[in-house]
Short mmCIF file of C-alpha atoms in Angstrom, two decimals:
data_model
loop_
_atom_site.label_atom_id
_atom_site.label_comp_id
_atom_site.label_asym_id
_atom_site.label_seq_id
_atom_site.Cartn_x
_atom_site.Cartn_y
_atom_site.Cartn_z
CA MET A 13 0.01 0.00 0.01
CA SER A 14 0.99 3.59 -0.54
CA ALA A 15 1.72 5.76 2.49
CA LYS A 16 -1.67 7.39 2.04
CA GLY A 17 -3.36 3.99 1.75
CA GLN A 18 -1.60 2.76 4.90
CA ASP A 19 -2.80 5.82 6.83
CA TYR A 20 -6.42 5.27 5.79
CA HIS A 21 -6.12 1.55 6.48
CA LYS A 22 -4.89 2.14 10.04
CA ARG A 23 -7.55 4.74 10.81
CA LEU A 24 -10.36 2.66 9.33
CA THR A 25 -9.19 -0.47 11.17
CA ASP A 26 -9.35 1.45 14.45
CA PHE A 27 -12.76 2.87 13.54
CA MET A 28 -14.18 -0.56 12.74
CA ILE A 29 -12.92 -2.06 15.99
CA GLU A 30 -13.87 0.86 18.23
CA TYR A 31 -17.25 1.78 16.75
CA VAL A 32 -18.62 -0.46 14.00
CA PHE A 33 -18.33 -3.97 15.41
CA PRO A 34 -19.74 -2.91 18.82
CA ALA A 35 -22.71 -1.29 17.00
CA GLU A 36 -23.81 -4.52 15.34
CA GLU A 37 -25.71 -5.68 18.41
CA SER A 38 -27.67 -2.43 18.58
CA TYR A 39 -28.37 -2.60 14.84
CA GLU A 40 -29.73 -6.15 15.05
CA ALA A 41 -31.76 -5.38 18.16
CA TYR A 42 -33.48 -2.47 16.44
CA ARG A 43 -34.27 -4.53 13.33
CA HIS A 44 -35.61 -7.36 15.48
CA GLU A 45 -37.79 -5.01 17.51
CA LYS A 46 -39.22 -3.25 14.43
CA GLY A 47 -39.72 -6.43 12.40
CA PRO A 48 -38.62 -7.35 8.88
CA ASN A 49 -41.14 -5.12 7.11
CA ASP A 50 -39.94 -1.93 8.77
CA HIS A 51 -37.25 -0.31 6.62
CA THR A 52 -36.29 2.63 8.80
CA VAL A 53 -32.58 2.79 9.47
CA PRO A 54 -31.41 1.90 13.00
CA PRO A 55 -30.32 5.18 14.70
CA VAL A 56 -26.82 3.82 15.34
CA VAL A 57 -26.08 4.07 11.61
CA GLU A 58 -26.69 7.82 11.47
CA GLU A 59 -24.63 8.24 14.65
CA LEU A 60 -21.71 6.39 13.09
CA LYS A 61 -22.00 8.36 9.85
CA LYS A 62 -21.31 11.54 11.81
CA LYS A 63 -18.27 9.99 13.47
CA ALA A 64 -16.89 8.70 10.17
CA LYS A 65 -17.31 12.08 8.52
CA GLU A 66 -15.58 13.78 11.45
CA GLN A 67 -12.63 11.40 11.10
CA GLY A 68 -12.30 11.89 7.34
CA LEU A 69 -13.47 8.35 6.58
CA TRP A 70 -16.10 9.49 4.10
CA ASN A 71 -16.81 8.92 0.39
CA LEU A 72 -13.65 6.83 0.11
CA PHE A 73 -14.94 5.11 -3.04
CA LEU A 74 -14.90 8.22 -5.27
CA PRO A 75 -11.41 9.28 -6.36
CA SER A 76 -12.53 12.88 -7.01
CA GLU A 77 -13.66 13.15 -3.37
CA SER A 78 -11.15 11.04 -1.48
CA GLY A 79 -8.09 11.32 -3.73
CA LEU A 80 -7.68 7.53 -3.45
CA THR A 81 -7.03 5.33 -6.44
CA ASN A 82 -9.12 2.21 -6.96
CA LEU A 83 -6.15 0.14 -5.83
CA GLU A 84 -5.80 2.20 -2.64
CA TYR A 85 -9.53 1.90 -1.98
CA ALA A 86 -9.69 -1.90 -2.42
CA PRO A 87 -8.24 -2.85 1.02
CA LEU A 88 -10.47 -0.23 2.67
CA ALA A 89 -13.62 -1.61 1.03
CA GLU A 90 -12.48 -5.05 2.23
CA LEU A 91 -12.34 -3.79 5.81
CA SER A 92 -15.86 -2.37 5.55
CA GLY A 93 -17.07 -5.74 4.21
CA TRP A 94 -16.26 -7.35 7.59
CA SER A 95 -19.45 -5.65 8.80
CA MET A 96 -21.44 -5.74 5.59
CA GLU A 97 -24.70 -4.28 6.86
CA ILE A 98 -23.15 -1.36 8.70
CA GLY A 99 -19.58 -0.77 7.55
CA PRO A 100 -20.10 0.46 3.97
CA GLU A 101 -23.02 2.74 4.79
CA VAL A 102 -21.47 4.56 7.71
CA LEU A 103 -18.59 5.52 5.38
CA ASN A 104 -21.12 6.63 2.71
CA CYS A 105 -19.70 3.84 0.56
CA ALA A 106 -22.77 1.58 0.25
CA ALA A 107 -24.48 0.34 -2.89
CA PRO A 108 -26.53 1.41 -4.72
CA ASP A 109 -25.66 4.98 -3.71
CA THR A 110 -22.00 4.61 -4.69
CA GLY A 111 -22.93 3.62 -8.25
CA ASN A 112 -25.50 6.40 -8.46
CA MET A 113 -23.03 8.98 -7.17
CA GLU A 114 -20.49 7.82 -9.74
CA THR A 115 -23.14 8.08 -12.44
CA LEU A 116 -24.20 11.59 -11.41
CA HIS A 117 -20.56 12.63 -11.08
CA LEU A 118 -19.90 11.51 -14.68
CA PHE A 119 -23.14 12.46 -16.44
CA ALA A 120 -25.24 14.93 -14.44
CA ASN A 121 -25.37 18.57 -15.41
CA GLU A 122 -24.75 21.34 -12.89
CA GLU A 123 -28.38 21.67 -11.80
CA GLN A 124 -28.88 17.89 -11.44
CA SER A 125 -25.65 17.63 -9.44
CA LYS A 126 -26.72 20.37 -7.06
CA GLN A 127 -30.15 18.83 -6.53
CA TRP A 128 -29.10 15.21 -6.14
CA LEU A 129 -25.35 14.55 -6.09
CA GLU A 130 -24.53 17.00 -3.32
CA PRO A 131 -27.05 15.59 -0.78
CA LEU A 132 -25.94 12.06 -1.68
CA LEU A 133 -22.30 12.93 -1.11
CA ASN A 134 -23.30 14.51 2.20
CA GLY A 135 -25.17 11.36 3.25
CA GLU A 136 -28.42 13.31 3.65
CA ILE A 137 -30.51 11.11 1.34
CA ARG A 138 -30.34 7.70 -0.33
CA SER A 139 -31.16 6.57 -3.86
CA ALA A 140 -31.91 3.56 -6.03
CA PHE A 141 -31.14 2.37 -9.57
CA ALA A 142 -34.12 1.04 -11.52
CA MET A 143 -33.07 -1.14 -14.45
CA THR A 144 -34.06 -4.79 -13.88
CA GLU A 145 -37.56 -5.88 -14.94
CA PRO A 146 -39.62 -8.98 -14.08
CA ALA A 147 -40.92 -9.62 -17.60
CA VAL A 148 -37.62 -9.77 -19.52
CA ALA A 149 -34.10 -11.15 -19.15
CA SER A 150 -32.51 -7.96 -17.86
CA SER A 151 -28.96 -9.33 -18.03
CA ASP A 152 -29.28 -8.09 -21.61
CA ALA A 153 -30.18 -4.43 -21.05
CA ARG A 154 -31.42 -4.13 -24.62
CA ASN A 155 -34.48 -6.10 -23.49
CA ILE A 156 -35.68 -3.37 -21.12
CA GLU A 157 -39.33 -2.61 -21.99
CA THR A 158 -40.19 0.34 -19.72
CA THR A 159 -41.13 3.24 -21.99
CA MET A 160 -40.12 6.89 -21.61
CA LEU A 161 -42.01 8.81 -24.27
CA ARG A 162 -41.52 12.51 -24.92
CA ASP A 163 -44.67 14.58 -24.51
CA GLY A 164 -43.97 18.29 -24.85
CA ASP A 165 -41.70 19.36 -21.98
CA ASP A 166 -42.14 16.02 -20.17
CA TYR A 167 -41.26 12.40 -20.43
CA VAL A 168 -44.08 9.95 -19.60
CA ILE A 169 -42.82 6.73 -18.01
CA ASN A 170 -44.70 3.43 -18.00
CA GLY A 171 -43.38 0.04 -16.89
CA ARG A 172 -42.50 -2.22 -14.02
CA LYS A 173 -39.13 -2.78 -12.33
CA TRP A 174 -38.03 -5.17 -9.61
CA TRP A 175 -35.07 -5.91 -7.36
CA ILE A 176 -34.58 -2.17 -7.02
CA SER A 177 -32.27 -2.09 -4.05
CA GLY A 178 -32.68 0.70 -1.53
CA ALA A 179 -36.11 1.87 -2.62
CA ALA A 180 -37.88 0.74 0.57
CA ASP A 181 -35.75 2.95 2.78
CA PRO A 182 -37.66 6.10 3.77
CA ARG A 183 -34.46 8.08 3.10
CA CYS A 184 -34.56 7.06 -0.58
CA LYS A 185 -35.52 10.20 -2.54
CA LEU A 186 -34.26 9.49 -6.04
CA LEU A 187 -34.62 6.74 -8.65
CA ILE A 188 -32.32 6.62 -11.66
CA VAL A 189 -34.62 4.85 -14.13
CA MET A 190 -33.55 3.17 -17.34
CA GLY A 191 -36.12 2.84 -20.12
CA ARG A 192 -36.75 2.99 -23.83
CA THR A 193 -37.06 6.44 -25.37
CA ASN A 194 -36.66 5.45 -29.03
CA PRO A 195 -37.63 1.90 -30.05
CA ASP A 196 -36.66 2.61 -33.66
CA ALA A 197 -33.01 3.46 -32.91
CA ALA A 198 -30.10 1.02 -33.07
CA SER A 199 -30.33 -1.60 -30.30
CA HIS A 200 -27.71 0.08 -28.07
CA GLN A 201 -29.22 3.54 -28.53
CA GLN A 202 -32.88 2.89 -27.68
CA GLN A 203 -32.38 3.30 -23.92
CA SER A 204 -32.05 6.44 -21.82
CA MET A 205 -31.81 7.25 -18.11
CA ILE A 206 -34.04 9.71 -16.31
CA LEU A 207 -33.95 11.06 -12.76
CA VAL A 208 -37.26 10.36 -11.05
CA PRO A 209 -38.03 11.63 -7.52
CA VAL A 210 -39.59 8.80 -5.53
CA ASP A 211 -42.62 10.92 -4.60
CA THR A 212 -43.56 11.62 -8.24
CA PRO A 213 -47.26 10.75 -8.89
CA GLY A 214 -47.60 7.35 -10.54
CA VAL A 215 -44.52 5.82 -8.83
CA SER A 216 -45.76 2.93 -6.66
CA ILE A 217 -43.52 0.75 -4.52
CA GLU A 218 -45.47 -2.51 -4.64
CA ARG A 219 -43.41 -4.68 -2.30
CA SER A 220 -39.93 -5.41 -0.97
CA LEU A 221 -38.56 -8.77 -2.02
CA PRO A 222 -36.73 -10.98 0.50
CA VAL A 223 -33.34 -12.56 -0.27
CA PHE A 224 -33.56 -16.22 0.77
CA GLY A 225 -36.17 -15.18 3.36
CA TYR A 226 -34.27 -12.16 4.69
CA GLN A 227 -35.66 -8.65 4.37
CA ASP A 228 -32.80 -6.19 4.10
CA GLN A 229 -33.16 -2.90 5.91
CA HIS A 230 -33.02 -0.89 2.68
CA GLY A 231 -35.23 -3.32 0.74
CA HIS A 232 -35.20 -4.75 -2.77
CA CYS A 233 -38.39 -3.47 -4.36
CA GLU A 234 -40.83 -4.08 -7.15
CA ILE A 235 -41.95 -0.70 -8.48
CA SER A 236 -44.63 0.23 -11.01
CA PHE A 237 -44.55 3.38 -13.11
CA ASP A 238 -48.02 4.44 -14.27
CA ASN A 239 -47.96 7.51 -16.53
CA VAL A 240 -45.20 9.03 -14.46
CA ARG A 241 -44.42 12.54 -15.71
CA VAL A 242 -41.03 14.14 -15.21
CA PRO A 243 -39.56 17.20 -16.90
CA VAL A 244 -37.28 16.78 -19.89
CA ALA A 245 -34.63 18.47 -17.73
CA ASN A 246 -34.46 15.25 -15.69
CA LEU A 247 -32.91 13.34 -18.61
CA LEU A 248 -29.43 12.17 -17.71
CA ASP A 249 -26.86 13.06 -20.40
CA GLU A 250 -28.74 12.65 -23.70
CA GLU A 251 -31.35 10.44 -25.32
CA GLY A 252 -29.99 7.07 -26.36
CA SER A 253 -27.07 7.09 -23.92
CA GLY A 254 -28.68 4.80 -21.32
CA PHE A 255 -26.80 1.68 -22.34
CA ALA A 256 -23.45 3.49 -22.23
CA ILE A 257 -24.28 5.03 -18.85
CA ALA A 258 -25.22 1.60 -17.47
CA GLN A 259 -21.87 0.17 -18.59
CA ALA A 260 -19.99 3.06 -16.99
CA ARG A 261 -21.98 2.69 -13.77
CA LEU A 262 -21.77 -1.06 -13.39
CA GLY A 263 -17.97 -1.42 -13.71
CA PRO A 264 -17.05 0.32 -10.44
CA GLY A 265 -20.12 -1.08 -8.71
CA ARG A 266 -19.11 -4.63 -9.60
CA ILE A 267 -15.57 -4.33 -8.35
CA HIS A 268 -16.70 -2.60 -5.13
CA HIS A 269 -19.01 -5.54 -4.37
CA CYS A 270 -16.06 -7.85 -4.93
CA MET A 271 -13.78 -5.87 -2.63
CA ARG A 272 -16.35 -6.10 0.15
CA ALA A 273 -16.95 -9.82 -0.53
CA ILE A 274 -13.31 -10.48 0.39
CA GLY A 275 -13.93 -8.87 3.78
CA VAL A 276 -17.02 -11.03 4.25
CA ALA A 277 -14.99 -14.14 3.44
CA GLU A 278 -12.30 -13.11 5.93
CA ARG A 279 -14.95 -12.75 8.64
CA ALA A 280 -16.32 -16.19 7.79
CA MET A 281 -12.77 -17.53 7.98
CA ALA A 282 -12.28 -15.95 11.42
CA LEU A 283 -15.50 -17.48 12.68
CA MET A 284 -14.53 -20.86 11.23
CA ILE A 285 -11.05 -20.80 12.85
CA ASP A 286 -12.52 -19.86 16.24
CA ARG A 287 -15.15 -22.60 16.00
CA VAL A 288 -12.83 -25.45 15.04
CA GLN A 289 -10.37 -24.60 17.80
CA THR A 290 -13.01 -24.67 20.53
CA ARG A 291 -15.37 -27.41 19.38
CA ILE A 292 -14.58 -31.01 20.39
CA ALA A 293 -15.77 -33.98 18.30
CA PHE A 294 -14.63 -37.60 18.54
CA GLY A 295 -12.23 -36.80 21.33
CA LYS A 296 -10.29 -33.90 19.81
CA PRO A 297 -10.84 -30.37 18.49
CA LEU A 298 -12.27 -30.05 15.02
CA ALA A 299 -9.06 -28.24 14.11
CA GLU A 300 -7.19 -31.55 14.37
CA GLN A 301 -9.52 -33.30 11.92
CA GLY A 302 -7.83 -33.65 8.54
CA VAL A 303 -10.96 -32.87 6.56
CA VAL A 304 -11.42 -29.60 8.48
CA GLN A 305 -7.80 -28.61 7.89
CA GLN A 306 -8.38 -29.20 4.18
CA GLN A 307 -11.38 -26.85 4.21
CA ILE A 308 -9.37 -24.16 6.02
CA ALA A 309 -6.47 -24.42 3.58
CA LEU A 310 -8.78 -24.25 0.55
CA SER A 311 -10.48 -21.18 2.00
CA ARG A 312 -7.19 -19.36 2.60
CA ASN A 313 -6.00 -20.13 -0.93
CA GLU A 314 -9.23 -18.94 -2.51
CA ILE A 315 -9.41 -15.72 -0.48
CA ASP A 316 -5.82 -14.73 -1.27
CA GLN A 317 -6.15 -15.59 -4.96
CA THR A 318 -9.34 -13.54 -5.20
CA ARG A 319 -7.76 -10.57 -3.42
CA LEU A 320 -4.84 -10.52 -5.87
CA LEU A 321 -7.18 -10.68 -8.87
CA CYS A 322 -9.34 -7.91 -7.36
CA HIS A 323 -6.31 -5.68 -6.82
CA LYS A 324 -5.17 -6.38 -10.37
CA ALA A 325 -8.59 -5.32 -11.68
CA ALA A 326 -8.46 -2.16 -9.54
CA TRP A 327 -4.96 -1.37 -10.83
CA THR A 328 -6.12 -1.92 -14.39
CA ILE A 329 -8.96 0.58 -13.94
CA ASP A 330 -6.49 3.09 -12.55
CA GLN A 331 -4.10 2.58 -15.48
CA HIS A 332 -6.52 2.30 -18.41
CA GLY A 333 -9.84 3.74 -17.24
CA ASN A 334 -13.11 2.05 -16.39
CA LYS A 335 -14.32 1.98 -20.00
CA SER A 336 -11.20 0.33 -21.42
CA LYS A 337 -11.23 -3.16 -22.90
CA GLU A 338 -8.61 -4.22 -20.38
CA ALA A 339 -10.67 -3.04 -17.42
CA ARG A 340 -13.89 -4.61 -18.67
CA LEU A 341 -12.16 -8.00 -18.92
CA GLN A 342 -10.59 -7.75 -15.47
CA VAL A 343 -13.87 -6.67 -13.87
CA ALA A 344 -15.67 -9.56 -15.57
CA GLN A 345 -13.08 -11.97 -14.16
CA ILE A 346 -13.31 -10.71 -10.57
CA LYS A 347 -17.11 -10.50 -10.69
CA ALA A 348 -17.23 -14.17 -11.73
CA VAL A 349 -14.70 -15.21 -9.08
CA ALA A 350 -15.41 -13.20 -5.89
CA PRO A 351 -19.06 -14.16 -5.21
CA GLN A 352 -18.32 -17.83 -5.80
CA MET A 353 -15.31 -17.65 -3.50
CA ALA A 354 -17.38 -15.97 -0.78
CA CYS A 355 -20.08 -18.63 -1.13
CA ASN A 356 -17.45 -21.38 -0.87
CA VAL A 357 -15.89 -20.00 2.30
CA LEU A 358 -19.25 -19.18 3.91
CA ASP A 359 -20.52 -22.66 3.12
CA ARG A 360 -17.50 -24.26 4.82
CA ALA A 361 -17.92 -21.99 7.83
CA ILE A 362 -21.58 -22.96 8.05
CA GLN A 363 -20.65 -26.62 7.90
CA VAL A 364 -18.20 -26.50 10.78
CA HIS A 365 -20.74 -24.56 12.88
CA GLY A 366 -23.24 -27.37 12.44
CA ALA A 367 -26.82 -26.41 13.24
CA ALA A 368 -25.65 -23.07 14.63
CA GLY A 369 -24.45 -22.12 11.17
CA ILE A 370 -27.92 -22.12 9.63
CA CYS A 371 -29.58 -19.95 12.29
CA ASP A 372 -29.15 -16.29 13.10
CA ASP A 373 -26.94 -16.79 16.17
CA VAL A 374 -24.09 -16.19 13.75
CA PRO A 375 -24.38 -14.10 10.56
CA LEU A 376 -23.23 -16.82 8.17
CA ALA A 377 -26.60 -17.86 6.74
CA ARG A 378 -27.62 -14.28 5.98
CA LEU A 379 -24.24 -13.53 4.42
CA TYR A 380 -24.43 -16.68 2.32
CA GLY A 381 -27.84 -15.66 0.96
CA TRP A 382 -26.57 -12.24 -0.05
CA HIS A 383 -23.46 -13.56 -1.80
CA ARG A 384 -25.41 -16.26 -3.58
CA ALA A 385 -27.60 -13.45 -4.89
CA MET A 386 -24.42 -11.60 -5.89
CA ARG A 387 -23.81 -14.32 -8.49
CA LEU A 388 -26.90 -12.87 -10.25
CA PHE A 389 -26.99 -9.14 -9.66
CA ASP A 390 -24.77 -6.74 -11.66
CA GLY A 391 -24.71 -9.43 -14.33
CA PRO A 392 -25.01 -13.21 -13.73
CA ASP A 393 -21.90 -15.37 -13.70
CA GLU A 394 -22.68 -16.72 -17.15
CA VAL A 395 -22.57 -13.26 -18.76
CA HIS A 396 -19.17 -12.50 -17.26
CA MET A 397 -17.83 -15.92 -18.19
CA ARG A 398 -18.96 -15.32 -21.77
CA THR A 399 -17.07 -12.02 -21.77
CA ILE A 400 -13.91 -13.78 -20.54
CA ALA A 401 -14.23 -16.60 -23.07
CA ARG A 402 -14.81 -14.24 -25.98
CA ALA A 403 -11.73 -12.24 -25.06
CA GLU A 404 -9.67 -15.40 -24.86
CA LEU A 405 -10.98 -16.79 -28.14
CA GLY A 406 -10.50 -13.47 -29.90
CA ALA A 407 -7.00 -12.76 -28.60
CA GLU A 408 -4.06 -12.79 -30.97
CA LYS A 409 -1.86 -15.80 -30.42
CA SER A 410 1.29 -15.20 -28.41
CA ALA A 411 4.61 -16.19 -29.95
CA PHE A 412 4.70 -19.31 -27.77
CA ALA A 413 1.11 -20.27 -28.55
CA ALA A 414 1.84 -19.91 -32.25
CA ALA A 415 4.97 -21.99 -31.89
CA VAL A 416 3.30 -24.93 -30.17
CA THR A 417 0.12 -25.00 -32.27
CA LYS A 418 1.71 -25.14 -35.72
#
């Protein structure tokens, strides 16, 4: 790490130990008391946001705000992933807001930035990104059917979205909505993105969807848009740029999820190590069982391999830019690898915890559900694997490959 990265790492480590981990009990108690269908944020989160901002641990994900490169940010995001439900948000580094702030930073005009980006950067509001739809395979964004038709000085939006993370939170004030403005244009130029305040007439949050039975605090919502009118001034960038904006948004979002997933896997590893050293079976600690040692070794290998690939992807973005061919390939690789790795390590940790691993006495089951879902959101594994395969098949042969395949 750079000297700057080391300084942030030390300060964030201290912050996590002193404030974040002790706050988890209060967070869970509040959620339990309110019940799964209450999406108000536990007060401890807002308290910790103030502390993080005071200590300069704020908006670390955005280079223009923090001055950190992607490579410098990666170990910090990993630390926040140790406390997945609290850590990222108290640093104002939680999805989907991070992706939306990046999007607004890149594409919003001055007025849009003042209205929406500034309060997001200040942690005063939250937001959601509305792309995925229930009726079409949304892994191919060209399928999006929601319409955004120009009518004078307005766009009229009609459609249905789902798995819109963050929209159930009462602090969510903005939706960035992707839809079709010109069905007659080329396939990659039919889509646009429009800024839609949540309280706009015709926007209806129908329900919040659980992830393997768990209701997240911020919610994952199904939303209907029924003749929703917004001013033309709410268009992000220009008509037909929605697909390009989505690609620019999803790259950083994908790698940030992967950075945090490494922290989750490290926490699962810590819980697994503690369990096997204190649990006795067949006359000796689980740690002395050969099959358990094998699972621990596999987990360590996979975590470290994933971290190195993640850092390589972050470095590639820093060197070549998020839109470069090199970065797209690296991000596809880490997005295919990190969620699977996290699932592997979490599954082993669950196994050595026995029945305790599948209940909420430890966070493993909930974390497993989220990271299994991560193999689908921001592009399913299969899409990323196709990207990797196409790059490999289309690459020019190296001198050695040409020599041995004559």
